[in-house]
mmCIF file of C-alpha atoms and ligand atoms in Angstrom:
data_model
loop_
_atom_site.group_PDB
_atom_site.id
_atom_site.type_symbol
_atom_site.label_atom_id
_atom_site.label_comp_id
_atom_site.label_asym_id
_atom_site.label_seq_id
_atom_site.Cartn_x
_atom_site.Cartn_y
_atom_site.Cartn_z
ATOM 1 C CA UNK F 1 -10.231 6.804 7.135
ATOM 2 C CA UNK F 2 -7.534 6.179 4.551
ATOM 3 C CA UNK F 3 -4.762 8.757 4.400
ATOM 4 C CA UNK F 4 -1.617 9.542 2.481
ATOM 5 C CA UNK F 5 1.270 11.338 4.122
ATOM 6 C CA UNK F 6 3.168 13.480 1.666
ATOM 7 C CA UNK F 7 6.354 15.489 2.169
ATOM 8 C CA UNK F 8 9.992 15.751 1.205
ATOM 9 C CA UNK F 9 12.533 13.404 2.763
ATOM 10 C CA UNK F 10 13.392 14.881 6.154
ATOM 11 C CA UNK F 11 10.048 16.657 6.518
ATOM 12 C CA UNK F 12 9.360 14.457 9.519
ATOM 13 C CA UNK F 13 6.913 12.074 7.848
ATOM 14 C CA UNK F 14 8.042 9.052 9.847
ATOM 15 C CA UNK F 15 7.502 10.711 13.221
ATOM 16 C CA UNK F 16 4.129 12.186 12.255
ATOM 17 C CA UNK F 17 3.062 8.876 10.719
ATOM 18 C CA UNK F 18 3.629 6.993 13.971
ATOM 19 C CA UNK F 19 1.643 9.580 15.920
ATOM 20 C CA UNK F 20 -1.234 9.841 13.431
ATOM 21 C CA UNK F 21 -1.562 6.070 13.129
ATOM 22 C CA UNK F 22 -1.660 5.681 16.917
ATOM 23 C CA UNK F 23 -4.223 8.442 17.463
ATOM 24 C CA UNK F 24 -6.699 7.243 14.844
ATOM 25 C CA UNK F 25 -5.995 3.518 14.985
ATOM 26 C CA UNK F 26 -4.726 3.395 11.425
ATOM 27 C CA UNK F 27 -2.433 0.767 9.953
ATOM 28 C CA UNK F 28 0.846 2.513 9.183
ATOM 29 C CA UNK F 29 2.211 1.389 5.822
ATOM 30 C CA UNK F 30 5.651 2.741 4.969
ATOM 31 C CA UNK F 31 7.124 1.560 1.676
ATOM 32 C CA UNK F 32 10.567 2.719 2.842
ATOM 33 C CA UNK F 33 10.253 0.496 5.949
ATOM 34 C CA UNK F 34 9.035 -2.400 3.804
ATOM 35 C CA UNK F 35 12.065 -2.070 1.525
ATOM 36 C CA UNK F 36 14.489 -1.739 4.450
ATOM 37 C CA UNK F 37 13.041 -4.857 6.109
ATOM 38 C CA UNK F 38 13.385 -6.798 2.860
ATOM 39 C CA UNK F 39 16.965 -5.621 2.422
ATOM 40 C CA UNK F 40 17.812 -6.615 5.993
ATOM 41 C CA UNK F 41 16.286 -10.061 5.475
ATOM 42 C CA UNK F 42 17.935 -10.575 2.091
ATOM 43 C CA UNK F 43 14.703 -11.328 0.216
ATOM 44 C CA UNK F 44 14.361 -11.135 -3.583
ATOM 45 C CA UNK F 45 12.580 -7.806 -3.247
ATOM 46 C CA UNK F 46 15.380 -6.639 -0.969
ATOM 47 C CA UNK F 47 18.070 -7.601 -3.472
ATOM 48 C CA UNK F 48 16.269 -5.709 -6.188
ATOM 49 C CA UNK F 49 15.539 -2.651 -4.032
ATOM 50 C CA UNK F 50 19.005 -2.248 -2.539
ATOM 51 C CA UNK F 51 20.754 -0.599 -5.471
ATOM 52 C CA UNK F 52 17.948 1.937 -5.835
ATOM 53 C CA UNK F 53 17.589 2.838 -2.173
ATOM 54 C CA UNK F 54 21.362 3.084 -1.760
ATOM 55 C CA UNK F 55 21.456 5.624 -4.580
ATOM 56 C CA UNK F 56 18.404 7.544 -3.360
ATOM 57 C CA UNK F 57 16.473 6.585 -6.483
ATOM 58 C CA UNK F 58 12.986 5.154 -6.687
ATOM 59 C CA UNK F 59 12.472 1.408 -6.778
ATOM 60 C CA UNK F 60 10.622 0.571 -10.046
ATOM 61 C CA UNK F 61 6.911 1.395 -9.974
ATOM 62 C CA UNK F 62 5.716 -2.078 -10.941
ATOM 63 C CA UNK F 63 7.383 -3.633 -7.892
ATOM 64 C CA UNK F 64 6.351 -0.869 -5.510
ATOM 65 C CA UNK F 65 2.715 -0.777 -6.635
ATOM 66 C CA UNK F 66 2.395 -4.573 -6.316
ATOM 67 C CA UNK F 67 3.764 -4.463 -2.776
ATOM 68 C CA UNK F 68 1.253 -1.821 -1.703
ATOM 69 C CA UNK F 69 -1.651 -3.444 -3.513
ATOM 70 C CA UNK F 70 -0.881 -6.713 -1.739
ATOM 71 C CA UNK F 71 -0.357 -5.024 1.638
ATOM 72 C CA UNK F 72 -3.859 -3.529 1.464
ATOM 73 C CA UNK F 73 -5.353 -7.039 1.317
ATOM 74 C CA UNK F 74 -3.913 -8.096 4.715
ATOM 75 C CA UNK F 75 -6.305 -8.772 7.602
ATOM 76 C CA UNK F 76 -5.204 -5.794 9.725
ATOM 77 C CA UNK F 77 -6.266 -3.495 6.895
ATOM 78 C CA UNK F 78 -9.440 -5.422 6.050
ATOM 79 C CA UNK F 79 -10.623 -5.470 9.665
ATOM 80 C CA UNK F 80 -9.275 -2.083 10.708
ATOM 81 C CA UNK F 81 -10.242 1.606 10.822
ATOM 82 C CA UNK F 82 -8.214 2.509 7.786
ATOM 83 C CA UNK F 83 -4.578 3.047 6.907
ATOM 84 C CA UNK F 84 -1.914 5.669 6.513
ATOM 85 C CA UNK F 85 0.357 5.418 3.483
ATOM 86 C CA UNK F 86 3.794 6.847 4.240
ATOM 87 C CA UNK F 87 6.174 7.229 1.288
ATOM 88 C CA UNK F 88 3.668 6.025 -1.288
ATOM 89 C CA UNK F 89 2.694 7.243 -3.847
ATOM 90 C CA UNK F 90 5.948 8.891 -4.879
ATOM 91 C CA UNK F 91 5.091 9.899 -8.449
ATOM 92 C CA UNK F 92 2.098 10.349 -10.744
ATOM 93 C CA UNK F 93 2.247 6.808 -12.078
ATOM 94 C CA UNK F 94 1.942 5.400 -8.552
ATOM 95 C CA UNK F 95 -0.840 7.862 -7.666
ATOM 96 C CA UNK F 96 -2.875 6.801 -10.686
ATOM 97 C CA UNK F 97 -2.234 3.127 -9.943
ATOM 98 C CA UNK F 98 -3.359 3.653 -6.348
ATOM 99 C CA UNK F 99 -6.638 5.127 -7.584
ATOM 100 C CA UNK F 100 -7.419 1.793 -9.236
ATOM 101 C CA UNK F 101 -7.218 -0.236 -6.012
ATOM 102 C CA UNK F 102 -7.832 2.135 -3.104
ATOM 103 C CA UNK F 103 -10.040 4.961 -1.898
ATOM 104 C CA UNK F 104 -8.171 7.816 -0.250
ATOM 105 C CA UNK F 105 -10.013 10.270 2.018
ATOM 106 C CA UNK F 106 -7.262 12.778 2.677
ATOM 107 C CA UNK F 107 -3.664 13.689 1.952
ATOM 108 C CA UNK F 108 -1.623 15.214 4.769
ATOM 109 C CA UNK F 109 1.035 17.304 3.037
ATOM 110 C CA UNK F 110 3.963 18.613 5.061
ATOM 111 C CA UNK F 111 5.718 21.528 3.380
ATOM 112 C CA UNK F 112 9.119 22.420 4.679
ATOM 113 C CA UNK F 113 11.977 24.729 3.830
ATOM 114 C CA UNK F 114 14.501 22.681 1.851
ATOM 115 C CA UNK F 115 17.464 24.203 3.678
ATOM 116 C CA UNK F 116 16.280 22.504 6.850
ATOM 117 C CA UNK F 117 16.029 19.133 5.187
ATOM 118 C CA UNK F 118 19.717 18.606 4.526
ATOM 119 C CA UNK F 119 20.701 19.125 8.144
ATOM 120 C CA UNK F 120 17.847 16.960 9.358
ATOM 121 C CA UNK F 121 18.677 14.050 7.094
ATOM 122 C CA UNK F 122 22.426 14.128 7.511
ATOM 123 C CA UNK F 123 22.028 14.337 11.303
ATOM 124 C CA UNK F 124 19.327 11.692 11.548
ATOM 125 C CA UNK F 125 19.879 8.534 13.593
ATOM 126 C CA UNK F 126 17.315 5.746 13.607
ATOM 127 C CA UNK F 127 16.588 2.988 16.131
ATOM 128 C CA UNK F 128 17.295 -0.490 14.750
ATOM 129 C CA UNK F 129 14.554 -2.000 16.859
ATOM 130 C CA UNK F 130 11.555 0.341 16.873
ATOM 131 C CA UNK F 131 12.346 2.731 14.016
ATOM 132 C CA UNK F 132 12.170 5.893 16.153
ATOM 133 C CA UNK F 133 14.324 8.683 14.713
ATOM 134 C CA UNK F 134 16.507 11.225 16.474
ATOM 135 C CA UNK F 135 18.774 14.102 15.516
ATOM 136 C CA UNK F 136 22.426 13.897 16.596
ATOM 137 C CA UNK F 137 22.214 17.398 18.053
ATOM 138 C CA UNK F 138 19.745 16.210 20.713
ATOM 139 C CA UNK F 139 21.407 12.872 21.537
ATOM 140 C CA UNK F 140 24.264 14.197 23.695
ATOM 141 C CA UNK F 141 26.377 11.310 22.479
ATOM 142 C CA UNK F 142 23.807 8.617 23.291
ATOM 143 C CA UNK F 143 23.990 5.600 20.973
ATOM 144 C CA UNK F 144 20.850 3.787 22.101
ATOM 145 C CA UNK F 145 17.124 4.493 21.761
ATOM 146 C CA UNK F 146 15.509 6.384 24.660
ATOM 147 C CA UNK F 147 12.283 4.503 23.997
ATOM 148 C CA UNK F 148 13.348 0.870 23.714
ATOM 149 C CA UNK F 149 17.136 0.725 24.246
ATOM 150 C CA UNK F 150 17.759 -0.417 20.669
ATOM 151 C CA UNK F 151 20.953 0.532 18.888
ATOM 152 C CA UNK F 152 20.893 3.778 16.855
ATOM 153 C CA UNK F 153 22.333 3.877 13.342
ATOM 154 C CA UNK F 154 22.665 6.203 10.394
ATOM 155 C CA UNK F 155 20.636 5.090 7.388
ATOM 156 C CA UNK F 156 22.858 4.324 4.441
ATOM 157 C CA UNK F 157 20.899 6.771 2.292
ATOM 158 C CA UNK F 158 21.341 9.609 4.814
ATOM 159 C CA UNK F 159 24.792 10.558 3.493
ATOM 160 C CA UNK F 160 25.135 13.972 1.774
ATOM 161 C CA UNK F 161 25.337 12.720 -1.856
ATOM 162 C CA UNK F 162 22.359 10.405 -1.537
ATOM 163 C CA UNK F 163 20.385 13.054 0.310
ATOM 164 C CA UNK F 164 20.890 15.443 -2.641
ATOM 165 C CA UNK F 165 19.568 12.913 -5.093
ATOM 166 C CA UNK F 166 16.598 12.036 -2.853
ATOM 167 C CA UNK F 167 15.678 15.729 -2.724
ATOM 168 C CA UNK F 168 16.031 16.016 -6.494
ATOM 169 C CA UNK F 169 13.799 12.973 -6.986
ATOM 170 C CA UNK F 170 11.266 14.506 -4.604
ATOM 171 C CA UNK F 171 11.221 17.837 -6.462
ATOM 172 C CA UNK F 172 10.920 16.272 -9.897
ATOM 173 C CA UNK F 173 8.631 13.327 -9.245
ATOM 174 C CA UNK F 174 6.829 13.634 -5.926
ATOM 175 C CA UNK F 175 6.096 17.366 -5.642
ATOM 176 C CA UNK F 176 3.674 17.231 -8.625
ATOM 177 C CA UNK F 177 1.416 15.052 -6.459
ATOM 178 C CA UNK F 178 0.537 18.137 -4.410
ATOM 179 C CA UNK F 179 -1.208 19.490 -7.472
ATOM 180 C CA UNK F 180 -2.778 16.128 -8.268
ATOM 181 C CA UNK F 181 -4.441 15.865 -4.847
ATOM 182 C CA UNK F 182 -5.252 19.573 -4.644
ATOM 183 C CA UNK F 183 -7.308 19.157 -7.815
ATOM 184 C CA UNK F 184 -9.101 16.208 -6.240
ATOM 185 C CA UNK F 185 -9.920 18.468 -3.267
ATOM 186 C CA UNK F 186 -8.480 16.142 -0.632
ATOM 187 C CA UNK F 187 -5.217 17.849 0.310
ATOM 188 C CA UNK F 188 -4.546 19.118 3.837
ATOM 189 C CA UNK F 189 -1.531 21.440 3.922
ATOM 190 C CA UNK F 190 0.797 21.904 6.889
ATOM 191 C CA UNK F 191 4.105 23.663 7.363
ATOM 192 C CA UNK F 192 6.966 21.886 9.073
ATOM 193 C CA UNK F 193 9.553 23.849 11.017
ATOM 194 C CA UNK F 194 12.347 23.509 13.540
ATOM 195 C CA UNK F 195 9.737 23.305 16.281
ATOM 196 C CA UNK F 196 9.360 19.951 18.058
ATOM 197 C CA UNK F 197 7.348 17.287 16.249
ATOM 198 C CA UNK F 198 4.583 17.581 18.862
ATOM 199 C CA UNK F 199 3.768 21.102 17.665
ATOM 200 C CA UNK F 200 3.144 19.976 14.103
ATOM 201 C CA UNK F 201 1.264 16.919 15.295
ATOM 202 C CA UNK F 202 -1.134 19.108 17.264
ATOM 203 C CA UNK F 203 -1.968 21.085 14.163
ATOM 204 C CA UNK F 204 -2.464 17.949 12.112
ATOM 205 C CA UNK F 205 -4.591 16.408 14.857
ATOM 206 C CA UNK F 206 -6.873 19.454 15.033
ATOM 207 C CA UNK F 207 -7.629 19.186 11.345
ATOM 208 C CA UNK F 208 -7.958 15.404 11.234
ATOM 209 C CA UNK F 209 -10.285 15.408 14.271
ATOM 210 C CA UNK F 210 -12.826 17.481 12.372
ATOM 211 C CA UNK F 211 -12.186 15.386 9.293
ATOM 212 C CA UNK F 212 -12.997 12.101 11.064
ATOM 213 C CA UNK F 213 -16.331 13.347 12.360
HETATM 214 P P1 ADP L 301 12.610 9.200 2.678
HETATM 215 O O1 ADP L 301 13.187 9.415 4.027
HETATM 216 O O2 ADP L 301 13.525 9.538 1.556
HETATM 217 O O3 ADP L 301 11.230 9.732 2.525
HETATM 218 P P2 ADP L 301 11.691 6.399 2.642
HETATM 219 O O4 ADP L 301 12.045 5.747 3.913
HETATM 220 O O5 ADP L 301 10.278 6.734 2.387
HETATM 221 O O6 ADP L 301 12.638 7.655 2.488
HETATM 222 O O7 ADP L 301 12.228 5.519 1.419
HETATM 223 C C1 ADP L 301 13.569 5.104 1.335
HETATM 224 C C2 ADP L 301 13.852 4.611 -0.080
HETATM 225 O O8 ADP L 301 12.980 3.516 -0.387
HETATM 226 C C3 ADP L 301 13.612 5.635 -1.171
HETATM 227 O O9 ADP L 301 14.717 6.478 -1.371
HETATM 228 C C4 ADP L 301 13.345 4.731 -2.366
HETATM 229 O O10 ADP L 301 14.550 4.195 -2.881
HETATM 230 C C5 ADP L 301 12.570 3.592 -1.753
HETATM 231 N N1 ADP L 301 11.109 3.851 -1.798
HETATM 232 C C6 ADP L 301 10.287 4.089 -0.747
HETATM 233 N N2 ADP L 301 9.026 4.310 -1.153
HETATM 234 C C7 ADP L 301 9.050 4.213 -2.509
HETATM 235 C C8 ADP L 301 8.066 4.357 -3.528
HETATM 236 N N3 ADP L 301 6.783 4.668 -3.246
HETATM 237 N N4 ADP L 301 8.464 4.168 -4.804
HETATM 238 C C9 ADP L 301 9.740 3.872 -5.122
HETATM 239 N N5 ADP L 301 10.712 3.751 -4.219
HETATM 240 C C10 ADP L 301 10.384 3.912 -2.910
HETATM 241 ZN ZN1 ZN L 302 13.812 2.069 19.739
#
């Protein structure tokens, strides 16, 4: 089963992606994580991506599509049960490119009230080691990850100005993909809320369970 996870920044894609991938044995492919790892390691891709991610803009399509196309040729994907694309595609160009090198069975779309997104993103803290995310309001001042003890940090693009431009990019470029995949008949719509991530995951799981069989 090959899936796409779609949703605005702050919709909780990362958390749901980890859970979905674990439950169905899918390879989790996050283009945002790939870019952040490259930036951290100072690779050529990282140097190129940095100015875009820092500004909340999209890294050029040619680079992004090549990265994903290559990633889908790795052994874990070839020998596995399928994959979950998280953060890709991000616009129509990428969606059409993806159609030339992949077969997608379903698109999990998380709709969420945009007012909630700002607070979520600006309050988000992420574990340096395992990538788990938290909201400051639930941390009670903790600075390390409850799961692995790693140090928590605020992503550079989670500051208010960058968050605004990421939301604008989502509305202009990514939201049209909902229509694209609705027309293909493979969209699965869910509504995010302030409820704990487990609640949304249960709903997604119920639908995907029937989808797998
Ligand atoms: P978000 O929390 O905004 O969904 P991601 O972690 O998915 O963020 O991505 C972080 C940044 O990485 C984006 O703002 C963008 O600069 C870059 N990026 C990630 N995926 C893509 C993509 N498919 N195309 C272009 N740029 C991307
Ligand atoms: Zn951790």
